[in-house]
mmCIF file of C-alpha atoms in Angstrom:
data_model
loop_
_atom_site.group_PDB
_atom_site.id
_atom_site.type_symbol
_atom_site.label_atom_id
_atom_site.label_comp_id
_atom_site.label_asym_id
_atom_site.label_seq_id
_atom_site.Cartn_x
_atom_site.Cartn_y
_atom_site.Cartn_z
ATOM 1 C CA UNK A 1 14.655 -1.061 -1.510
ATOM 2 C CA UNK A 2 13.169 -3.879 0.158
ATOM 3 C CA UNK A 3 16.494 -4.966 0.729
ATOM 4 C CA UNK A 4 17.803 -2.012 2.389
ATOM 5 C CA UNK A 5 14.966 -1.893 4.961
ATOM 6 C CA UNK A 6 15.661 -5.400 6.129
ATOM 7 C CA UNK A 7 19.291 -4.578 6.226
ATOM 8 C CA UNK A 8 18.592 -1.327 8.898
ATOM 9 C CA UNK A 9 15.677 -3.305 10.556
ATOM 10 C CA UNK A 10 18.390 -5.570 11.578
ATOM 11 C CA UNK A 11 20.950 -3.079 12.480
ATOM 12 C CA UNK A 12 17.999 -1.845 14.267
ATOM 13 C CA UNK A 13 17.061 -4.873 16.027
ATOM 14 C CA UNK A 14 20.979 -5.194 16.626
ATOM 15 C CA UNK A 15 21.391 -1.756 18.165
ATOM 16 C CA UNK A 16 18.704 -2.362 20.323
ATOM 17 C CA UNK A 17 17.453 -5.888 21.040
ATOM 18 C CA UNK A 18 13.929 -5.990 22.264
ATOM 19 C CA UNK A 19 10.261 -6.868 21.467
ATOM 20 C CA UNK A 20 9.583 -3.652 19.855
ATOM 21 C CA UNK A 21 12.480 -3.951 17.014
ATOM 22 C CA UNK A 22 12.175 -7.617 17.103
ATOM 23 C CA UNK A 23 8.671 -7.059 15.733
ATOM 24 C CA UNK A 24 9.356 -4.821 13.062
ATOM 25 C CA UNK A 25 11.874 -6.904 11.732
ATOM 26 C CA UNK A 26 10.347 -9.869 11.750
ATOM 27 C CA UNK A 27 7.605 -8.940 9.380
ATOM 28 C CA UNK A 28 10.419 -7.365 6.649
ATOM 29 C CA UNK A 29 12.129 -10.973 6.721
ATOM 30 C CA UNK A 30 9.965 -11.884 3.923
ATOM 31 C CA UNK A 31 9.001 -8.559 2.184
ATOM 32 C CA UNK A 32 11.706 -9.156 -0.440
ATOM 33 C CA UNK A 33 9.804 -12.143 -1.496
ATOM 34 C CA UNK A 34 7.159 -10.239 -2.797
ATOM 35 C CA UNK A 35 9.545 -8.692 -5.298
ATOM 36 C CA UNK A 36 11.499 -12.200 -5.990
ATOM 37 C CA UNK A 37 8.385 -14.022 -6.812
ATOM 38 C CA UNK A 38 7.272 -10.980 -9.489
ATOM 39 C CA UNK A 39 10.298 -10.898 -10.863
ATOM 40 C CA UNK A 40 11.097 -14.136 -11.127
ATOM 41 C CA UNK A 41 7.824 -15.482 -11.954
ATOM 42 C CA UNK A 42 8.214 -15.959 -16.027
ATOM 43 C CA UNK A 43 10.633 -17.594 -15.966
ATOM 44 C CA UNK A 44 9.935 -20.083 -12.996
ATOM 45 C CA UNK A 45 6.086 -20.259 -14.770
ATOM 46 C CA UNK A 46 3.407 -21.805 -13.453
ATOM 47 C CA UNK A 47 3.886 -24.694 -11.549
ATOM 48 C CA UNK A 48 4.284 -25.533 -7.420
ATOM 49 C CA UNK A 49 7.409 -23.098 -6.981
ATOM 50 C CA UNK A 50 5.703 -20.225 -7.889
ATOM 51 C CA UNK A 51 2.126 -21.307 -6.406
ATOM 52 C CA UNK A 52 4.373 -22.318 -2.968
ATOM 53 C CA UNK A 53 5.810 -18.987 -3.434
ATOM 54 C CA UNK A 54 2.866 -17.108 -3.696
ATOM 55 C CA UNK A 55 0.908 -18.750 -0.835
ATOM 56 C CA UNK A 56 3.947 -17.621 1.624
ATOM 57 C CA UNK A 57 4.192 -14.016 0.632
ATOM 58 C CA UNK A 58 0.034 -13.720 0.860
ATOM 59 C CA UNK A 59 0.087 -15.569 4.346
ATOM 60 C CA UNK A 60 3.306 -14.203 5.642
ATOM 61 C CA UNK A 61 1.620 -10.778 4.780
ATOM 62 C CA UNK A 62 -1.928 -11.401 6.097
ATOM 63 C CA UNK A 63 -0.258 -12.796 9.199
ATOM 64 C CA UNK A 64 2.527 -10.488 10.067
ATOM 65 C CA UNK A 65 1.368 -6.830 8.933
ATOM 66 C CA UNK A 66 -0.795 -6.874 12.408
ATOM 67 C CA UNK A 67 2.340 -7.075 14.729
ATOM 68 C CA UNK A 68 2.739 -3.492 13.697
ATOM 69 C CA UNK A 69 -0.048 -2.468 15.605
ATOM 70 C CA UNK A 70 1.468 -3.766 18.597
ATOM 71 C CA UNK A 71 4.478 -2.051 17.194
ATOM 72 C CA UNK A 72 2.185 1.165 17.121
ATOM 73 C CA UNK A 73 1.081 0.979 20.994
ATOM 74 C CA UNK A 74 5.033 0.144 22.195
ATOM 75 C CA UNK A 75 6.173 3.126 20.197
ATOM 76 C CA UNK A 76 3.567 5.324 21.420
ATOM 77 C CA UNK A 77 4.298 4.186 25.158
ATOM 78 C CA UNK A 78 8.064 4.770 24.623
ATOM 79 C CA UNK A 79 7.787 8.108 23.087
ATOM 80 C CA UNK A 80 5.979 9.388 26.516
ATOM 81 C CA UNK A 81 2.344 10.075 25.652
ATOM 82 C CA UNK A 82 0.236 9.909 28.790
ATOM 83 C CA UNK A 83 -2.539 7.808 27.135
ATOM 84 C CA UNK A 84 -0.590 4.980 25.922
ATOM 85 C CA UNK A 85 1.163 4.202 29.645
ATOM 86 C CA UNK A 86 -1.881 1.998 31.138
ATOM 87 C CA UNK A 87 -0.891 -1.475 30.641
ATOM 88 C CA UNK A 88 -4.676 -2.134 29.311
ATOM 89 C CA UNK A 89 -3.982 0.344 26.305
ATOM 90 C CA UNK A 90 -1.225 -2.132 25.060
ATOM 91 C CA UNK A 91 -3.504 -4.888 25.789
ATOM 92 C CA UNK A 92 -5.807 -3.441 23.321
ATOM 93 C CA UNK A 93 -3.300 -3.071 20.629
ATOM 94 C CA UNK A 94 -2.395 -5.959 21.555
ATOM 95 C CA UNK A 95 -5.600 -7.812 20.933
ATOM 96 C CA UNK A 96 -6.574 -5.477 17.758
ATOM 97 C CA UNK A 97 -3.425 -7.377 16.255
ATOM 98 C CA UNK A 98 -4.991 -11.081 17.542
ATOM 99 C CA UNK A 99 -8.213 -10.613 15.396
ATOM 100 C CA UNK A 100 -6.701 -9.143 12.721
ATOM 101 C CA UNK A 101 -4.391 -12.175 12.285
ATOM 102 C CA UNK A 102 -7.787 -14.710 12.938
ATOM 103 C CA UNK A 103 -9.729 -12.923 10.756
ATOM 104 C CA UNK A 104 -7.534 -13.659 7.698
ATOM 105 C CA UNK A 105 -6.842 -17.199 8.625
ATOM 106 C CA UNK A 106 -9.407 -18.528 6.506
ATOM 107 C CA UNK A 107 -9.359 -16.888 3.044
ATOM 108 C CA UNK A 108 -5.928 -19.064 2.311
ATOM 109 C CA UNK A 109 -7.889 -21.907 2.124
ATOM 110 C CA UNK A 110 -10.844 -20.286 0.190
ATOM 111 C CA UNK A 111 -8.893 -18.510 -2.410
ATOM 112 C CA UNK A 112 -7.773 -19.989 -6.057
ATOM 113 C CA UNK A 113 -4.616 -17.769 -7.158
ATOM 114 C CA UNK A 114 -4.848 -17.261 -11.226
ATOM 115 C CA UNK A 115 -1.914 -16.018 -13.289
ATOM 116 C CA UNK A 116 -2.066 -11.873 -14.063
ATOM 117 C CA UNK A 117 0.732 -10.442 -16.587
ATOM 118 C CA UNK A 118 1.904 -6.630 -16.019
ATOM 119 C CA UNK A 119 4.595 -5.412 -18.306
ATOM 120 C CA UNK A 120 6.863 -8.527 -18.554
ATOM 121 C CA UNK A 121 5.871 -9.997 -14.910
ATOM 122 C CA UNK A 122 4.039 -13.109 -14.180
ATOM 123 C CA UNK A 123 2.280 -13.589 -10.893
ATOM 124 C CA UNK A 124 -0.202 -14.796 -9.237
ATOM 125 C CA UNK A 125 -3.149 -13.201 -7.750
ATOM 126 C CA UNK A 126 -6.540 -13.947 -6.294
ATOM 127 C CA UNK A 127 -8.582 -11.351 -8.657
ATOM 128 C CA UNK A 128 -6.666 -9.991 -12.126
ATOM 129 C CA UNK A 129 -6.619 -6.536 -11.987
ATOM 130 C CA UNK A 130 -8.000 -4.463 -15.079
ATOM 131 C CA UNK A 131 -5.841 -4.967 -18.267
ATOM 132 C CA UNK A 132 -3.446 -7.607 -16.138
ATOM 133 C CA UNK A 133 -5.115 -10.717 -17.955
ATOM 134 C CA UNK A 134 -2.429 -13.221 -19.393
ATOM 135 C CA UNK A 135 -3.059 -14.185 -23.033
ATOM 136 C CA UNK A 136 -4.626 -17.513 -23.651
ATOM 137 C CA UNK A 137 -5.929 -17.459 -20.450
ATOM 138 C CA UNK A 138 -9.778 -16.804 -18.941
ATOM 139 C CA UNK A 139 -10.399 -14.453 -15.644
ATOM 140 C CA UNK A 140 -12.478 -16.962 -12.681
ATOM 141 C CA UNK A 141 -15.304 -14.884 -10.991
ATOM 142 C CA UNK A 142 -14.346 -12.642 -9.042
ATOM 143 C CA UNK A 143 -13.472 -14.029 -6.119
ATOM 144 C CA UNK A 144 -14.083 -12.972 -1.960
ATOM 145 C CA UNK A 145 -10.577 -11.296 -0.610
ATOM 146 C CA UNK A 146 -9.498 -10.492 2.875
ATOM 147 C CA UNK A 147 -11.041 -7.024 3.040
ATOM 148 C CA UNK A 148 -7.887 -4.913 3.557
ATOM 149 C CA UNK A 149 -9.136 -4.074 7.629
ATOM 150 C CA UNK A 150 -5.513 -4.876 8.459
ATOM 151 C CA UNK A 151 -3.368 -2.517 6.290
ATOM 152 C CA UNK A 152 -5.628 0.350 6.909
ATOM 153 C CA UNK A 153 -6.183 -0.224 10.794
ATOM 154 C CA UNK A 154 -2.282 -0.421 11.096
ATOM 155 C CA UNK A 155 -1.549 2.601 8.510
ATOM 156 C CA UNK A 156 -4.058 5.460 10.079
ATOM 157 C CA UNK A 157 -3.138 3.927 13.961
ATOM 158 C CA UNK A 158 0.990 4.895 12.738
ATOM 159 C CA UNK A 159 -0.436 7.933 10.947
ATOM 160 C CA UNK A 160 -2.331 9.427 13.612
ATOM 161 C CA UNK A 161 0.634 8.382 16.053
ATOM 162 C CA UNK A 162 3.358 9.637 13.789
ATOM 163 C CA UNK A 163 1.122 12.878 13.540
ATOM 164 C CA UNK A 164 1.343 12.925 17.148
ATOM 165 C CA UNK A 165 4.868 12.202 17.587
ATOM 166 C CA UNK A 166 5.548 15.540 14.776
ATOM 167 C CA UNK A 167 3.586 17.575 17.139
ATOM 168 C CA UNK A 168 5.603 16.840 20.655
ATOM 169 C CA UNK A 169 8.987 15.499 19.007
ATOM 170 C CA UNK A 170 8.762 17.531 15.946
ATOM 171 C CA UNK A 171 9.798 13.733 14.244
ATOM 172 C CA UNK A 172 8.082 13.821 11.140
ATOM 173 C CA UNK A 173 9.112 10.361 9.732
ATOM 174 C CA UNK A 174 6.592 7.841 10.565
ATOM 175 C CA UNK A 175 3.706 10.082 9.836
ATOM 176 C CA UNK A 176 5.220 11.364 6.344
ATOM 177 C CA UNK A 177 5.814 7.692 5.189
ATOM 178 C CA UNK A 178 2.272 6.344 6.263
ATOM 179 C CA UNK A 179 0.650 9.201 4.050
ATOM 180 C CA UNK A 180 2.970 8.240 1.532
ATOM 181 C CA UNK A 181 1.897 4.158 1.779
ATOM 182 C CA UNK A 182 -1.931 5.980 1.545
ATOM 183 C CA UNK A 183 -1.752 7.330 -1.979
ATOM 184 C CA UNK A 184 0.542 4.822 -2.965
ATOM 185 C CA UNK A 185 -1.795 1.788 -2.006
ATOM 186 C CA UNK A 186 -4.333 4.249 -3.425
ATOM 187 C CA UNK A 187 -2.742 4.357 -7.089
ATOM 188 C CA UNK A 188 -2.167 0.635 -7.038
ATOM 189 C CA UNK A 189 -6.142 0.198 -6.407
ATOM 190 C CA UNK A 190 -7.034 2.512 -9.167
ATOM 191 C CA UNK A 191 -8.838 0.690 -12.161
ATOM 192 C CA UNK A 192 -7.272 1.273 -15.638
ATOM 193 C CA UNK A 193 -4.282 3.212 -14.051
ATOM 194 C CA UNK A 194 -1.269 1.497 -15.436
ATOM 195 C CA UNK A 195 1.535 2.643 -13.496
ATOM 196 C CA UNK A 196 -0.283 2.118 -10.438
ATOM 197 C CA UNK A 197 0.749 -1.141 -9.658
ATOM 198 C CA UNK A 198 4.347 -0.075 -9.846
ATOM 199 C CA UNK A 199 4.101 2.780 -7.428
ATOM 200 C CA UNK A 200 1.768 0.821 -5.128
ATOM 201 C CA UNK A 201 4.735 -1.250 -5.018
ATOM 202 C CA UNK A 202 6.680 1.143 -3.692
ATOM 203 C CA UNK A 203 5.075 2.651 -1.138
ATOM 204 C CA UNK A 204 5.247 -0.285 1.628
ATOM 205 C CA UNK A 205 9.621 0.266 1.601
ATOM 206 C CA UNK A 206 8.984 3.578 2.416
ATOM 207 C CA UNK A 207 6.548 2.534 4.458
ATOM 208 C CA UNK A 208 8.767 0.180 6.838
ATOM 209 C CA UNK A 209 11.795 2.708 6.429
ATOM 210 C CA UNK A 210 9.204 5.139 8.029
ATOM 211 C CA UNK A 211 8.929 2.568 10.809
ATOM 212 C CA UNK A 212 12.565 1.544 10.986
ATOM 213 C CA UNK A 213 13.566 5.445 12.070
ATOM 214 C CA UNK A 214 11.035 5.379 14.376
ATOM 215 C CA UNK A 215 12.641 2.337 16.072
ATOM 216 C CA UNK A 216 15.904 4.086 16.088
ATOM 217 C CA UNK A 217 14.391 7.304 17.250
ATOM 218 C CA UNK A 218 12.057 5.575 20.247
ATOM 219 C CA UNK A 219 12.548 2.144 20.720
ATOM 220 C CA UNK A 220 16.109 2.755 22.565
ATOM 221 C CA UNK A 221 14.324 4.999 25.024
ATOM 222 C CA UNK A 222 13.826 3.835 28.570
ATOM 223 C CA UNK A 223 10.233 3.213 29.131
ATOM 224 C CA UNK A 224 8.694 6.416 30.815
ATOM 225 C CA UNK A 225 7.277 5.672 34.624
ATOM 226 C CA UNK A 226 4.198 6.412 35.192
ATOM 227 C CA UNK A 227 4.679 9.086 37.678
ATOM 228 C CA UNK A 228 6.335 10.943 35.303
ATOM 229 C CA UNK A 229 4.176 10.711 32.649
ATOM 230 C CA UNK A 230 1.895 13.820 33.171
ATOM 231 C CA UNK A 231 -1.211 14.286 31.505
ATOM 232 C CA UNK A 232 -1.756 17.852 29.666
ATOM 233 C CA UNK A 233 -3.247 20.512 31.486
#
């Protein structure tokens, strides 16, 4: 799956070259690595590979996810609501995005990754989930994580936009798929649920497919002038 939404966020990004698709491919280019380092991880095993691997997916994550807030704004200004025209909105996505990237810089050199084992996967992580702990091997403390101000500043900004975009466009495809990264992200966070770190797995695919439509359906669109752009009565 991960596979298939950097495939169409390229045929995006092909179809219509500009910053907007540009940044939602860019963060997909290493979503599948997520998946290849899980998968792959028992039988790589512990060692630099998998630690190198696992330090790029966290950082490529921590670092990238915020472009889709600027995403968010360009979309919004594209699709013709009044509010998002002002060039100082977009600065302010723009510089939501900044801090959430700074704000994460440290914690890669704070955090100690320790093995976890689900089902017959071998990762890394920075705390072992509940029931995740690899035999023979001890839990650390529990140790301080980037507080997840990213993932749920981007996911309600596309939510309440996507809402938005239902209501004038009826388009419901960016809102649907945030609600659906919501409970998904939700299950995976759940202690003692088993499955949920499967289906948290799949909810940020759906969640960039979500995105990838909305490219197709908005990003293509001249941008609206501002004399046309008429504020509700």
């Amino acid at each position: 799956m991960c596979f298939v939404a950097l495939y169409y966020s390229f045929k995006l990004w092909r179809q219509h070259p500009n910053p907007i698709t540009l940044l939602i491919l860019i963060p997909l280019l290493f979503l599948w690595l997520d998946n290849f380092a899980i998968a792959t991880g028992k039988w790589v095993g512990e060692g630099p590979i998998l630690t190198g691997m696992t330090y790029l997916r966290f950082y490529w994550h921590w670092q990238m996810l915020p472009l889709y807030m600027i995403v968010a704004g360009a979309l919004a200004r594209r699709s013709g609501f009044f509010w998002a025209q002002p060039k100082w909105v977009m600065a302010i996505f723009c510089i939501v995005a900044v801090f959430f990237m700074i704000d994460d810089v440290p914690y890669i050199w704070q955090v100690q990754f320790q093995p976890a084992c689900y089902g017959d996967t071998y990762r890394f992580v920075i705390n072992v989930p509940a029931g995740q702990l690899c035999d023979g091997t001890t839990a650390f403390a529990k140790q301080a994580s980037p507080p997840p101000l990213a993932a749920i500043g981007v996911n309600v900004t596309l939510m309440i936009i996507g809402f938005m975009m239902w209501w004038k466009d009826k388009f419901p495809w960016l809102a649907l798929p945030c609600v659906f990264m919501f409970a998904c992200a939700a299950s995976g966070a759940f202690p003692g649920f088993y499955w949920g770190q499967l289906i948290g797995n799949v909810g940020e695919p759906i969640f960039n497919i979500g995105l990838i439509a909305a490219g197709f359906k908005y990003a293509g669109l001249p941008k609206p002038a501002a004399a046309s752009v008429a504020a509700p009565a």
